[in-house]
Short mmCIF file of C-alpha atoms in Angstrom, two decimals:
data_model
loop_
_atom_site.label_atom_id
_atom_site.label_comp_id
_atom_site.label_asym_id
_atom_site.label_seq_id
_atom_site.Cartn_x
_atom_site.Cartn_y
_atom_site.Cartn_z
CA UNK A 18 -11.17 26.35 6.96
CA UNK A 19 -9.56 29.52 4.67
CA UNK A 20 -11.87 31.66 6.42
CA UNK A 21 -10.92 30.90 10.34
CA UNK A 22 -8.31 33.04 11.75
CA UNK A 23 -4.44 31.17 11.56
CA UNK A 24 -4.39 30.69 15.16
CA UNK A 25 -7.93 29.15 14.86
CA UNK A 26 -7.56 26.30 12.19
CA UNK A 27 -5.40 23.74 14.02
CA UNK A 28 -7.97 23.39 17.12
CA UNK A 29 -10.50 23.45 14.54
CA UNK A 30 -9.11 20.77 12.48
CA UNK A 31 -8.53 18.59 15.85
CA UNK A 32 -12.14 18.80 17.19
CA UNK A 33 -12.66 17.58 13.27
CA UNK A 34 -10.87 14.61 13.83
CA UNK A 35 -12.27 14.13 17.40
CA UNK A 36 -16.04 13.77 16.14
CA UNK A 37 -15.23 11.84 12.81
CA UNK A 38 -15.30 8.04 12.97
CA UNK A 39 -14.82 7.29 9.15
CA UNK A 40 -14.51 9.72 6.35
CA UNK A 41 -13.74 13.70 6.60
CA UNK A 42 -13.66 15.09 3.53
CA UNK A 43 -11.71 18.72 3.47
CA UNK A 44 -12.50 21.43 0.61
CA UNK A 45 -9.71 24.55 1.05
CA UNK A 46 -9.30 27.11 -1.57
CA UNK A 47 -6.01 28.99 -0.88
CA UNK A 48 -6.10 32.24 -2.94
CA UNK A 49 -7.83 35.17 -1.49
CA UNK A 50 -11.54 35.71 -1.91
CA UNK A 51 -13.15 37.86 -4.35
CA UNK A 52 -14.68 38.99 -1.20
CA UNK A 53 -13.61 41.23 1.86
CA UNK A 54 -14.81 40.99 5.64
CA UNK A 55 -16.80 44.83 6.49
CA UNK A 56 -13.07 45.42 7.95
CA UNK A 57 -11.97 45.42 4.54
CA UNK A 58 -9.98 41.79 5.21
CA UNK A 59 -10.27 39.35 2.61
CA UNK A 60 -12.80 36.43 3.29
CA UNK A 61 -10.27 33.97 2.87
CA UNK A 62 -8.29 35.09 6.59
CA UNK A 63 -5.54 31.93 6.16
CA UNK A 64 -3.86 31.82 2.78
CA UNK A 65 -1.20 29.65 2.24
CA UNK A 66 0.07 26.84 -0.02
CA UNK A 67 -1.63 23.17 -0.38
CA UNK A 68 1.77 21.98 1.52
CA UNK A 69 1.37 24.11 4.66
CA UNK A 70 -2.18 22.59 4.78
CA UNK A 71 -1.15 19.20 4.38
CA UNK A 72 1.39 19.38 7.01
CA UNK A 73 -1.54 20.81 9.60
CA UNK A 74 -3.92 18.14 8.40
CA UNK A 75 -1.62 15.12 8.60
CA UNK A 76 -0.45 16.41 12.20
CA UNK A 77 -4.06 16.05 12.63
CA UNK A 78 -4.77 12.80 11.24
CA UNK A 79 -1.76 11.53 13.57
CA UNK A 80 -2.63 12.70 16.52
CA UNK A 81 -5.83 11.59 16.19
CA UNK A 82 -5.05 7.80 14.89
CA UNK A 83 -2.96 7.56 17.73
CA UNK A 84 -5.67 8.65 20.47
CA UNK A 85 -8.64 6.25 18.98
CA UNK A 86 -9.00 3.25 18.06
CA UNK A 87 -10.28 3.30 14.65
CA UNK A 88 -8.31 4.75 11.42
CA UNK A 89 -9.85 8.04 9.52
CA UNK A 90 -9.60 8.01 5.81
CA UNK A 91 -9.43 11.55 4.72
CA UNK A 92 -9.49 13.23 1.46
CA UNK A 93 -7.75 16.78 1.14
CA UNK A 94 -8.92 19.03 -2.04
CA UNK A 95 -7.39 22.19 -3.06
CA UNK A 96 -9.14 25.16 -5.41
CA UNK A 97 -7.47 27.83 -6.60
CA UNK A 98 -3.38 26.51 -7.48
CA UNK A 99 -2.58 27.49 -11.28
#
C-alpha cells in the first residue's frame, strides 16, 4: 500500500474490503525506501505514521462491516517504527 499514490490508497483499501470475506492481512512499512522511482521519488510514495494508517484502515473495515453481512477480521503490521 506505501507504494500507491495518497490519493490512491483509500479506494484501494475499499475494493480490499469489497472482495475479502474472512481474513485480510495488511503488511505497510512507513519509512521511505532504500529505493527511488526513475523520477527520482522514493518507492515508498505514502509515508506516514502507523496511526494515520489505522485510521484509513478502520474507516475501511467500517464501512465495509456495515455494507455486508459477514464480519472481516483483519490484522494490520507495521515495519520500519524505531
Amino acid at each position: 500500500l506505501e507504494h500507491l499514490p495518497v490519493d490512491d490508497v483509500a479506494p484501494t483499501l475499499a475494493e480490499i474490503f469489497a472482495f475479502a470475506s474472512k481474513w485480510i492481512v495488511l503488511g505497510v512499512h512507513t519509512k521511505p525506501s532504500r529505493k527511488v522511482l526513475p523520477d527520482g521519488r522514493n518507492c515508498h510514495l505514502t509515508q506516514r505514521p502507523p496511526a494515520w494508517w489505522a485510521d484509513l484502515v478502520t474507516r475501511a473495515v467500517k464501512h465495509r462491516n456495515e455494507n455486508a453481512p459477514d464480519q472481516v477480521v483483519y490484522t494490520l503490521g507495521f515495519r520500519g517504527e524505531d
